Coordinates of C-alpha atoms and ligand atoms in Angstrom, one line a residue:
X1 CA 5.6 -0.5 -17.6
X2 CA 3.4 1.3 -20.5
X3 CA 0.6 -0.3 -21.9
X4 CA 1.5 1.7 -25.2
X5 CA 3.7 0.6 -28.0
X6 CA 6.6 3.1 -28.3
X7 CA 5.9 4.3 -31.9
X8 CA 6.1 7.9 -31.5
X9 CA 10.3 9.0 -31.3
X10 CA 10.2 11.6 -29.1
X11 CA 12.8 14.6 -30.7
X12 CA 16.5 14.8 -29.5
X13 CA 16.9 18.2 -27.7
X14 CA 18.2 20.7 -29.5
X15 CA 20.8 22.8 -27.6
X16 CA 18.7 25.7 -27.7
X17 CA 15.8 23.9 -26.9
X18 CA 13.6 25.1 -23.9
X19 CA 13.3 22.9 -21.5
X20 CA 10.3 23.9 -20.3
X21 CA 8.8 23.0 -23.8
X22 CA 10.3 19.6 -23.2
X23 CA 9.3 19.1 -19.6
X24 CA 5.7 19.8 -20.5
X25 CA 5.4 17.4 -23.3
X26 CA 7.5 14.8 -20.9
X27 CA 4.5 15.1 -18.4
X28 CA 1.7 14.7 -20.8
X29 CA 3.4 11.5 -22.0
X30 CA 3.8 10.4 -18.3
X31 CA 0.3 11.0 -17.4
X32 CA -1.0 9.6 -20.6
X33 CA 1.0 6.1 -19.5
X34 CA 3.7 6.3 -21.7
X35 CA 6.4 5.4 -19.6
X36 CA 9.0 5.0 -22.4
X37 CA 8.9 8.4 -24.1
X38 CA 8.2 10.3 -20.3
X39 CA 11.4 8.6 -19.2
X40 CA 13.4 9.6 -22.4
X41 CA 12.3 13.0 -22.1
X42 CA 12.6 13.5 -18.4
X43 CA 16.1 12.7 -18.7
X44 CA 16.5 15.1 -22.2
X45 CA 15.2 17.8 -19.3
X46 CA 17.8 17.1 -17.1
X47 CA 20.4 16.9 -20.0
X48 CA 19.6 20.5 -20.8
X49 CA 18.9 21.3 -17.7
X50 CA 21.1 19.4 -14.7
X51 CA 19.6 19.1 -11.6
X52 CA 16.0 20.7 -12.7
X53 CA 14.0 19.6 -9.0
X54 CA 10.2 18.4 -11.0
X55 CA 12.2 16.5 -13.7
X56 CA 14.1 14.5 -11.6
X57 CA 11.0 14.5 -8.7
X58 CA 8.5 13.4 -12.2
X59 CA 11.4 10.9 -13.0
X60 CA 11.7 9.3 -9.7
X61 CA 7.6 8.8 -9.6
X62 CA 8.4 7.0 -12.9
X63 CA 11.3 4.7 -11.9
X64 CA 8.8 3.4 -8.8
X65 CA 6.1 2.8 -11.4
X66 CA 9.0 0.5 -13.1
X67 CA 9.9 -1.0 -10.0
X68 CA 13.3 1.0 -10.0
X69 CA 12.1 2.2 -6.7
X70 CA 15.6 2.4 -4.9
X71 CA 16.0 4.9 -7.8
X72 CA 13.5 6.8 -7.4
X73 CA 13.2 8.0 -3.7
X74 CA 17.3 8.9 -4.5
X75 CA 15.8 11.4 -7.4
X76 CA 12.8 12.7 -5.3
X77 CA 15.3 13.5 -2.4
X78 CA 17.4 15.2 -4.8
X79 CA 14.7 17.4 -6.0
X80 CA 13.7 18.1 -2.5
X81 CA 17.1 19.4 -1.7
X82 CA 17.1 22.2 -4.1
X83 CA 13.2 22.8 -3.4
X84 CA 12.9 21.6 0.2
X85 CA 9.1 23.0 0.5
X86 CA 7.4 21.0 -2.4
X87 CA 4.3 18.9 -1.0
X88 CA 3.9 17.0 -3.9
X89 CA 7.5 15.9 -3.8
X90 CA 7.2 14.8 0.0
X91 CA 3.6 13.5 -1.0
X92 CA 5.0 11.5 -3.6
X93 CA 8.4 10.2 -1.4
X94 CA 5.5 9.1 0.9
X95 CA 3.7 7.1 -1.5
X96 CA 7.3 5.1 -2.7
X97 CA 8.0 4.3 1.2
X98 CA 4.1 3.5 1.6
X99 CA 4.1 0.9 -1.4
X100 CA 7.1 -0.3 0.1
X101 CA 5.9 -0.8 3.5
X102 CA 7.8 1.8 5.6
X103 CA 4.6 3.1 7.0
X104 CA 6.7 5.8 9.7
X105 CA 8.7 6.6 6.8
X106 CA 6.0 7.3 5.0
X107 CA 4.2 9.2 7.6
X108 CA 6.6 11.4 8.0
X109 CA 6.9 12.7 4.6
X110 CA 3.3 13.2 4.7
X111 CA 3.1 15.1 7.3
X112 CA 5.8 17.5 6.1
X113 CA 3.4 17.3 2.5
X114 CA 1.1 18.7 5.2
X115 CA 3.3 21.3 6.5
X116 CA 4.4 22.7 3.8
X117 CA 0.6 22.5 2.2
X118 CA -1.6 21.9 4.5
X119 CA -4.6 21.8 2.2
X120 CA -2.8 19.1 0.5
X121 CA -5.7 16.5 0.4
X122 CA -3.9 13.6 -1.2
X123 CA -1.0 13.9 1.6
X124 CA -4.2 14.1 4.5
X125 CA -5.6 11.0 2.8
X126 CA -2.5 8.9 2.8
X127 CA -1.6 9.9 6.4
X128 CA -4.9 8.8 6.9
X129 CA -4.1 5.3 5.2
X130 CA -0.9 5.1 7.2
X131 CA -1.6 5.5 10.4
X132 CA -4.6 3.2 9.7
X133 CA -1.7 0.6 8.4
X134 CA -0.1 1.0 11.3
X135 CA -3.1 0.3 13.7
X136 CA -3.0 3.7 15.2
X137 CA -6.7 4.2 14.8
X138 CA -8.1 6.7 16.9
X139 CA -5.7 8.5 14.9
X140 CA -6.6 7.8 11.6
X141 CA -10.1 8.5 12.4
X142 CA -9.3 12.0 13.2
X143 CA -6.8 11.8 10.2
X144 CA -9.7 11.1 8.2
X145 CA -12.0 13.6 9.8
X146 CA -10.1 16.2 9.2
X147 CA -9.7 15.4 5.6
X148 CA -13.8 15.4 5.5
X149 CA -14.1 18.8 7.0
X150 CA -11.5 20.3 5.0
X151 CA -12.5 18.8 1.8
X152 CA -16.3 18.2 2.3
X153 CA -17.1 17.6 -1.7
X154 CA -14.0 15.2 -1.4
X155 CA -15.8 11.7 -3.1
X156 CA -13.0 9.6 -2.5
X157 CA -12.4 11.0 1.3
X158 CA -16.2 9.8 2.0
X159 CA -15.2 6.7 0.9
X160 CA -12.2 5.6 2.9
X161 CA -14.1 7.2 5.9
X162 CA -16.5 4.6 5.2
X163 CA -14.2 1.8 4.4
X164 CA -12.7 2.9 8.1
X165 CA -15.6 2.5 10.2
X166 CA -16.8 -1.2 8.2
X167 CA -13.1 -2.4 8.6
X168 CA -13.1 -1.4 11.8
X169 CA -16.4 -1.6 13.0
X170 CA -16.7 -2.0 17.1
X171 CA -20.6 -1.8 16.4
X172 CA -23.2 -2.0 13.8
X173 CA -23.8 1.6 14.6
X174 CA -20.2 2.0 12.8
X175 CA -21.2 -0.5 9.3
X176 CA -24.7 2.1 9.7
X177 CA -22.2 5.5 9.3
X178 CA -20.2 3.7 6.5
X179 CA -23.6 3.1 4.3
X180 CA -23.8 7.1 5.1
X181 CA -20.3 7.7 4.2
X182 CA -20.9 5.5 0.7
X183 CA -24.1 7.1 -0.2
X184 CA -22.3 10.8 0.3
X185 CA -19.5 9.4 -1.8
X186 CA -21.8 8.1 -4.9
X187 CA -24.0 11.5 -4.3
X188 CA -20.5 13.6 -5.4
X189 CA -19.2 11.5 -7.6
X190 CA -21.6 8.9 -9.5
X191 CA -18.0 7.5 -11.7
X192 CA -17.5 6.3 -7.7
X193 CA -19.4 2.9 -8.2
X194 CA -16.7 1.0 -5.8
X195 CA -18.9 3.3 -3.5
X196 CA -21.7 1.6 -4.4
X197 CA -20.5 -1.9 -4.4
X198 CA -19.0 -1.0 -0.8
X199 CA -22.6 0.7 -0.1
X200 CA -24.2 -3.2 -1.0
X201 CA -21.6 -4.9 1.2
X202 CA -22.3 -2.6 4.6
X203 CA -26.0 -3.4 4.1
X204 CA -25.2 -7.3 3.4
X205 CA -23.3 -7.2 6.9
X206 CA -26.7 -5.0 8.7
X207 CA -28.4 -8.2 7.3
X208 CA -30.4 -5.8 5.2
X209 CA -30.3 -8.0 1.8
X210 CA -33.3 -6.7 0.2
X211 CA -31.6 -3.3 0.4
X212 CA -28.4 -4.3 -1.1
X213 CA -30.6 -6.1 -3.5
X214 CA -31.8 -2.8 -4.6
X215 CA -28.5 -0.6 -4.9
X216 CA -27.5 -3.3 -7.4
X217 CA -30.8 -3.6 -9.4
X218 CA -31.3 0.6 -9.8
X219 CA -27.1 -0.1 -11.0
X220 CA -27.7 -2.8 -13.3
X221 CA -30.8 -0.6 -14.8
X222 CA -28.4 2.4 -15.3
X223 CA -25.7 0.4 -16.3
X224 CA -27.6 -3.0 -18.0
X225 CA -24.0 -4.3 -19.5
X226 CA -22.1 -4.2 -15.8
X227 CA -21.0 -7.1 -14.8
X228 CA -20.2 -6.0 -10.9
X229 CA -24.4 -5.7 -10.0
X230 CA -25.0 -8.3 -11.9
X231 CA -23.0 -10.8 -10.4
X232 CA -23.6 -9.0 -6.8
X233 CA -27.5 -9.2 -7.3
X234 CA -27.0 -13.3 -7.8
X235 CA -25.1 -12.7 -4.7
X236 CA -27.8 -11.6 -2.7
X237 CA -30.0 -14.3 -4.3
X238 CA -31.9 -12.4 -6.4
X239 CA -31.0 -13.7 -9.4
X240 CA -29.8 -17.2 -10.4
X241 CA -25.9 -17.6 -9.5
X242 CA -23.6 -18.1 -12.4
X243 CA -21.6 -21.9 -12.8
X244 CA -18.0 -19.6 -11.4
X245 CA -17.8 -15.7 -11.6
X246 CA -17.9 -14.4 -15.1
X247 CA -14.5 -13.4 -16.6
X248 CA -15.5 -9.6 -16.9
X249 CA -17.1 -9.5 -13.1
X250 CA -13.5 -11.1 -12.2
X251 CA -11.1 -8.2 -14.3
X252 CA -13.7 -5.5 -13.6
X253 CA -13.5 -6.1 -9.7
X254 CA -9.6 -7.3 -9.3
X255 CA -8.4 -4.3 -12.0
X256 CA -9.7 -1.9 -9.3
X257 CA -8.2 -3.8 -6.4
X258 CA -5.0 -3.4 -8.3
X259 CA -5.3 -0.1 -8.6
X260 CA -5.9 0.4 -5.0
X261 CA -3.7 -2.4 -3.7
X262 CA -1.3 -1.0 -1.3
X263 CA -4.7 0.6 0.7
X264 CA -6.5 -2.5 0.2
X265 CA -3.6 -4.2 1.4
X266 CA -2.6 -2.3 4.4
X267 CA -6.4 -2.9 5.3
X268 CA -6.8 -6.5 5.0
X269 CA -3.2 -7.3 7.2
X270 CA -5.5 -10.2 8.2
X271 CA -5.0 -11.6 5.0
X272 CA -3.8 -15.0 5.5
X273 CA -4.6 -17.4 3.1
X274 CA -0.8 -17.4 1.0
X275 CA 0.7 -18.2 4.4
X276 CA -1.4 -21.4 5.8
X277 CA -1.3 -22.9 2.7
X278 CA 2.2 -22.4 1.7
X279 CA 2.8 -23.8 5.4
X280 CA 0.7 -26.8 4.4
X281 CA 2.3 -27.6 1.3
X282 CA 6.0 -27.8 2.9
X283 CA 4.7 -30.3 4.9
X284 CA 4.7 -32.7 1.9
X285 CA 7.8 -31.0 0.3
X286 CA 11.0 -32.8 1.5
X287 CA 13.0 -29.3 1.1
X288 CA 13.3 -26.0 -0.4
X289 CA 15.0 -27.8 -3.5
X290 CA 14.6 -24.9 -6.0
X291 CA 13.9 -27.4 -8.5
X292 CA 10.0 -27.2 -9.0
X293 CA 8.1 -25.9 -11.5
X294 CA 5.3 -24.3 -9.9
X295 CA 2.4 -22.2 -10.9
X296 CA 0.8 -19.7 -9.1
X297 CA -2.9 -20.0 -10.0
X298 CA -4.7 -17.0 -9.7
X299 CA -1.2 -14.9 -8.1
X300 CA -2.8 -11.4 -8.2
X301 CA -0.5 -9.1 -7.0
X302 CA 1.8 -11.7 -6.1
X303 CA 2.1 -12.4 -2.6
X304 CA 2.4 -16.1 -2.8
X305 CA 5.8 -15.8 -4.5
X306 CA 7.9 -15.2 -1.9
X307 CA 6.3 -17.9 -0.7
X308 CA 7.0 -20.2 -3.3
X309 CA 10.2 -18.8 -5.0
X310 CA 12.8 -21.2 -2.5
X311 CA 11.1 -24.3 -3.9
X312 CA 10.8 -22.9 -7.4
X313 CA 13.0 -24.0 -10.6
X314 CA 10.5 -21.8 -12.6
X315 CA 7.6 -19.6 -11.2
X316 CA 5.1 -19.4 -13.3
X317 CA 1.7 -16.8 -12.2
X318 CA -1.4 -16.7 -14.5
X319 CA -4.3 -14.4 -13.6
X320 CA -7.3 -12.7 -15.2
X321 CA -6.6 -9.4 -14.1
X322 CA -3.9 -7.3 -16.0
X323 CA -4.2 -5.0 -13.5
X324 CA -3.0 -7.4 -10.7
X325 CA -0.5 -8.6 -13.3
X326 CA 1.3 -5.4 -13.8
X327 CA 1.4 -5.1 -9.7
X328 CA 2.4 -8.7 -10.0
X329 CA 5.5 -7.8 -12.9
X330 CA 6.5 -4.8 -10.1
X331 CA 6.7 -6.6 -7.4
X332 CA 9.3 -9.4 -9.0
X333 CA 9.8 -12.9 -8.2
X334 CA 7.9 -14.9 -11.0
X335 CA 9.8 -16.3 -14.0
X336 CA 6.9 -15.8 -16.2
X337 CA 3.4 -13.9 -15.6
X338 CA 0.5 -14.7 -17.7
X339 CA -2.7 -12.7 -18.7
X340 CA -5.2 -15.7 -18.9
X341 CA -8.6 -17.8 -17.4
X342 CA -7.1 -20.3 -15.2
X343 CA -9.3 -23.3 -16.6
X344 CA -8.2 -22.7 -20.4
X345 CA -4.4 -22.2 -19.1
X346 CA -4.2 -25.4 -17.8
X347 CA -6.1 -27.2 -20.3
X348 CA -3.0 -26.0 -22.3
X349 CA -0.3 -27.1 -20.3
X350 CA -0.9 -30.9 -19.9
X351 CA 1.5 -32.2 -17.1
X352 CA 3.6 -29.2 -17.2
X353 CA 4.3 -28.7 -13.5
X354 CA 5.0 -30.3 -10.0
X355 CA 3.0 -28.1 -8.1
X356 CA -0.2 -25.7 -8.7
X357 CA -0.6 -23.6 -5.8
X358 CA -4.0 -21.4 -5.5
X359 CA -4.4 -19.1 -2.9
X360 CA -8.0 -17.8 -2.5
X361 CA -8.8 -18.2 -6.3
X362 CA -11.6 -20.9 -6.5
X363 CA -13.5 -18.7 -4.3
X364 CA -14.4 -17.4 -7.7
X365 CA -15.2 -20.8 -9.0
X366 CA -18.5 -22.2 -7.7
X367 CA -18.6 -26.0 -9.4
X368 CA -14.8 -27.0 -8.9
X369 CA -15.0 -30.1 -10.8
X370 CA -13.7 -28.2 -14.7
X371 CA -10.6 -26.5 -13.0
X372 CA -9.6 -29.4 -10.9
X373 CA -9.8 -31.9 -13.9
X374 CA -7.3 -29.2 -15.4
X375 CA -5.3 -28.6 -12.9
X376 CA -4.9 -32.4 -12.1
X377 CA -3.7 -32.5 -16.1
X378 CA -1.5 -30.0 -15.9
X379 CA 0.1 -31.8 -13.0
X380 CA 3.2 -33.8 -13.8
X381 CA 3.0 -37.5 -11.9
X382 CA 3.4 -36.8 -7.7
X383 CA 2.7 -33.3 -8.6
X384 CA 0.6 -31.8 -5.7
X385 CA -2.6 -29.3 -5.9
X386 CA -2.8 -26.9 -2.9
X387 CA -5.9 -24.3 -2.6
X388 CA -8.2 -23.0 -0.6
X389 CA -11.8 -22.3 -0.7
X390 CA -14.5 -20.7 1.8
X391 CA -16.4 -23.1 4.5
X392 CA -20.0 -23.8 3.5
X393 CA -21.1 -25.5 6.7
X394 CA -23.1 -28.7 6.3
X395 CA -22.6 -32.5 6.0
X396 CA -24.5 -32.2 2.2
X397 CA -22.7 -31.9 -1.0
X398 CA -23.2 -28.0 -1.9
X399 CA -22.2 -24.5 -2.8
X400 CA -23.4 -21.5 -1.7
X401 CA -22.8 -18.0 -3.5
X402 CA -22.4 -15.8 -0.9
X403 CA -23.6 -12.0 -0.3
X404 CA -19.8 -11.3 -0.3
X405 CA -19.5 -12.1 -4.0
X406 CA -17.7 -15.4 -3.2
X407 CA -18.4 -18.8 -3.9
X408 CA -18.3 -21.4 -0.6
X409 CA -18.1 -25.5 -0.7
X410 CA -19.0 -27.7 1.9
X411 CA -16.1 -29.9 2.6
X412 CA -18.0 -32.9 0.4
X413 CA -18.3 -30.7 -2.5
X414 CA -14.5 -30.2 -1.8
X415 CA -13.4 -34.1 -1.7
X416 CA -16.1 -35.4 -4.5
X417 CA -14.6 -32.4 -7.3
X418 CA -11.2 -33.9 -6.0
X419 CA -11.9 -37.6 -6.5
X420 CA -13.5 -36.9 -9.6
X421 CA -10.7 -35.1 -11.5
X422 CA -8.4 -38.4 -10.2
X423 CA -6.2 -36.9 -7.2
X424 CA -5.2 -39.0 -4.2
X425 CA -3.7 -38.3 -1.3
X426 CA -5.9 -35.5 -0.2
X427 CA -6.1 -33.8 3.2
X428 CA -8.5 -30.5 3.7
X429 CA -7.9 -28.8 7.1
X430 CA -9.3 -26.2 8.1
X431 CA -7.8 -22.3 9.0
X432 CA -9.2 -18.6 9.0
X433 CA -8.1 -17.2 5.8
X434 CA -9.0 -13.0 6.3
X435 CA -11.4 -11.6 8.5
X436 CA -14.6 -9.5 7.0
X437 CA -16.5 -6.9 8.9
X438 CA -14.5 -7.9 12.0
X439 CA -15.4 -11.4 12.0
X440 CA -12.9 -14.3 10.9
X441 CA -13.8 -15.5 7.5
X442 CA -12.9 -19.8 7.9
X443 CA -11.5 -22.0 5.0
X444 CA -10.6 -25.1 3.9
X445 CA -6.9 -25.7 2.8
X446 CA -7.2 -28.9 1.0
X447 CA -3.7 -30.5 -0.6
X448 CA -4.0 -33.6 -2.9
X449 CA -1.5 -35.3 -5.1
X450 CA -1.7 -36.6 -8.5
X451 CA -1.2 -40.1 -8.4
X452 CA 2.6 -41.4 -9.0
X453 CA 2.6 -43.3 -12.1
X454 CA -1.1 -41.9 -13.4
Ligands
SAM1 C1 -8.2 -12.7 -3.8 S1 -7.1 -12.7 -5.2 C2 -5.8 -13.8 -4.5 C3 -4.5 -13.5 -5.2 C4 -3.3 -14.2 -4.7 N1 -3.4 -15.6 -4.9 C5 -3.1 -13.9 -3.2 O1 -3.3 -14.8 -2.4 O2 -2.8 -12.8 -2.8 C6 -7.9 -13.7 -6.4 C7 -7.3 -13.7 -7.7 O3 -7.9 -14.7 -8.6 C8 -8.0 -14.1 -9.9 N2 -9.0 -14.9 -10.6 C9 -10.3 -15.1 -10.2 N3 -10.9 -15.9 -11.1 C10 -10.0 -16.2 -12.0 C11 -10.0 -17.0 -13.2 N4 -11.1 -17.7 -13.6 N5 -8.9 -17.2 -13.9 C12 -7.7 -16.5 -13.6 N6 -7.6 -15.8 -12.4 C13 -8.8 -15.6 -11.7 C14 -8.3 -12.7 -9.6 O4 -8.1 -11.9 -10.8 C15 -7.5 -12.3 -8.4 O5 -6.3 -11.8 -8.8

């Protein structure tokens, strides 16, 4: 959905207009995130023009980006059929079936991208990605190799290649290559600083802390307002850790997850934490009523809500990051998304809810006592809190900031922030959440329930 108000009326075509004229100006609108007039003007093209293959192809990439994506593979298959040997048309089919999930389907469109252009380095790179989503590995490696000889100044290529070999380390002389990779992909590009923050993560998991220290010190002297190195140089304990991550670290960091979500994603199919909890909660719940009103604390992109939707009268998903929001608003399934800090929404919405459900969120809290007080308010009477945190192991009462940019509790910390804010009832198991740099990452899934009549 655009960003931009629609102030600008874009001019009805004239019957003599050229649509050429009009296509151009529907593009520039299109890449300039102006959804509204693009879309007006795509289909003015198309008016004057029926059947003209890169309006409708332009106009199907645009119905995806509005979630009309049924819509907009019909429109891109259209356009194909009048120009069948268009790479950036089977390119961009690929990427609607890819954010879909059809990974084959979306491999094969790549790979005709690739025939009909095979220096297409987009099309290279997502077969790369898709065969890496669908676990064929030796494959992608070669997939991305490929991509690296044929596009050796490629930034971004450097950097997958060495999100590959960390993701799928089999041993540390892998994580070694991806510091390589990260360096090559900063030395191209220096706007690449996800390389960077990748580059401080491989040398976290070599154990080589001081190093990682020192990517993010000479950032944070180039760059002294950053938030990323300076929350990642508290990481790596060399500099005091902050109460909970700062609200620019958290949109700075989660906006560009966003942005590469579906890779991300299709990386991470480890990813766990929405599941175990969700199957903890309905343990408590008698049924999937449909008549709770539930929030989704921290939903991201929104993969909790299918999740929650069958007990749900009203879904409610609040987050930081507008970018996750907007993935979030795509995806569907929420009554109502919010744009907000999770503590001050809930301060606001005093016993608003029967169930606040936080799925890897208070990883980014480090004392939990202010957002459990909240969330214990905004809890109507029985309501129950689910979450899960990181395992800090130990029998004391602590948290650790960890060199992963995450917060961890030891299971005390966990009860004593729950017993403080008032809950009862509480359980914390324990489950792997996600696995990082090969290893399982462990968690506590705590439940607790604010007190019937309280
Ligand atoms: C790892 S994601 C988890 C998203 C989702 N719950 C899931 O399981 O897929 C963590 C989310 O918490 C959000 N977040 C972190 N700190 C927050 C805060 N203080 N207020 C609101 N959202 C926050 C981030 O923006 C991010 O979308």
């Amino acid at each position: 959905m655009s960003k931009h108000p629609v102030n600008v009326r874009a001019r009805p075509p004239a019957a003599t207009a050229d649509y050429r004229a009009v296509l151009k100006q529907a593009l520039q609108s299109h890449q300039a995130g102006d959804l509204d007039i693009a879309e007006r003007l795509y289909n003015d093209v198309l008016e004057l023009r029926a059947g003209q293959p890169d309006a409708m192809h332009y106009l199907g990439v645009l119905c995806h980006q509005r979630g009309r994506s049924d819509e907009g593979m019909r429109l891109i298959e259209a356009a194909l059929k009048i120009t069948p040997r268009h790479p950036d048309a089977h390119n961009n089919l690929g990427n609607i079936h890819k954010e879909c999930g059809r990974f084959g389907d979306a491999e094969r469109c790549y790979r005709k991208a690739l025939a009909c252009g095979p220096q297409h380095y987009n099309a290279q790179n997502n077969l790369a990605v898709v065969l890496e989503a669908q676990e064929r590995l030796e494959e992608a490696f070669e997939a991305y190799a490929t991509l690296l000889r044929q596009a050796p100044k490629f930034a971004q290529g450097y950097y997958l290649m060495g999100m590959f070999l960390r993701n799928h380390a089999q041993s540390m002389e892998h994580v070694e290559q991806s510091v390589e990779c990260f360096r090559t992909a900063y030395a191209l590009d220096a706007r690449n600083v996800r390389a960077l923050e990748s580059l401080g993560m491989s040398l976290y998991a070599l154990h080589r802390l001081e190093e990682a220290a020192q990517v993010y010190r000479d950032w944070l002297a180039r760059e002294p307002e950053h938030p990323v190195p300076r929350h990642m140089l508290a990481a790596c304990g060399a500099a005091e850790a902050p109460s909970r991550a700062a609200d620019d670290y958290v949109r700075e960091v989660f906006d560009a997850f966003a942005e590469s979500f579906d890779e991300q994603l299709l990386k991470n199919l480890n990813y766990r934490a929405p599941q175990v909890l969700a199957e903890a909660l309905g343990e408590r719940l008698p049924s999937a009523s449909g008549e709770l009103d539930i929030l989704d604390a921290g939903c991201g992109t929104g993969l909790c809500a299918p999740l929650l939707r069958p007990y749900a009268r009203r879904l409610v998903g609040v987050d930081l990051s507008g970018g996750m929001i907007e993935k979030a608003r795509l995806r569907g399934g929420y009554d109502e998304l919010q744009e907000a800090e999770l503590t001050g929404y809930l301060q606001a919405q005093p016993s608003a809810y029967d169930i606040v459900f936080s799925a890897d969120t208070l990883v980014y809290f480090g004392e939990l006592q202010a957002v459990l007080h909240a969330a214990h308010d905004a809890l109507r009477s029985g309501g129950w809190l689910a979450f899960t945190v990181e395992v800090a192991q130990g029998e004391d009462e602590r948290i650790d900031l960890s060199p992963s940019g995450r917060y961890q509790h030891t299971r005390r910390h966990v009860e004593r922030a729950l017993s403080s804010a008032g809950f009862s009832r509480v359980s914390i198991g324990h489950d792997t959440l996600r696995k990082e740099g090969g290893q399982p990452v462990t968690g506590w899934v705590a439940l607790a329930q604010r007190t019937p009549g309280h």
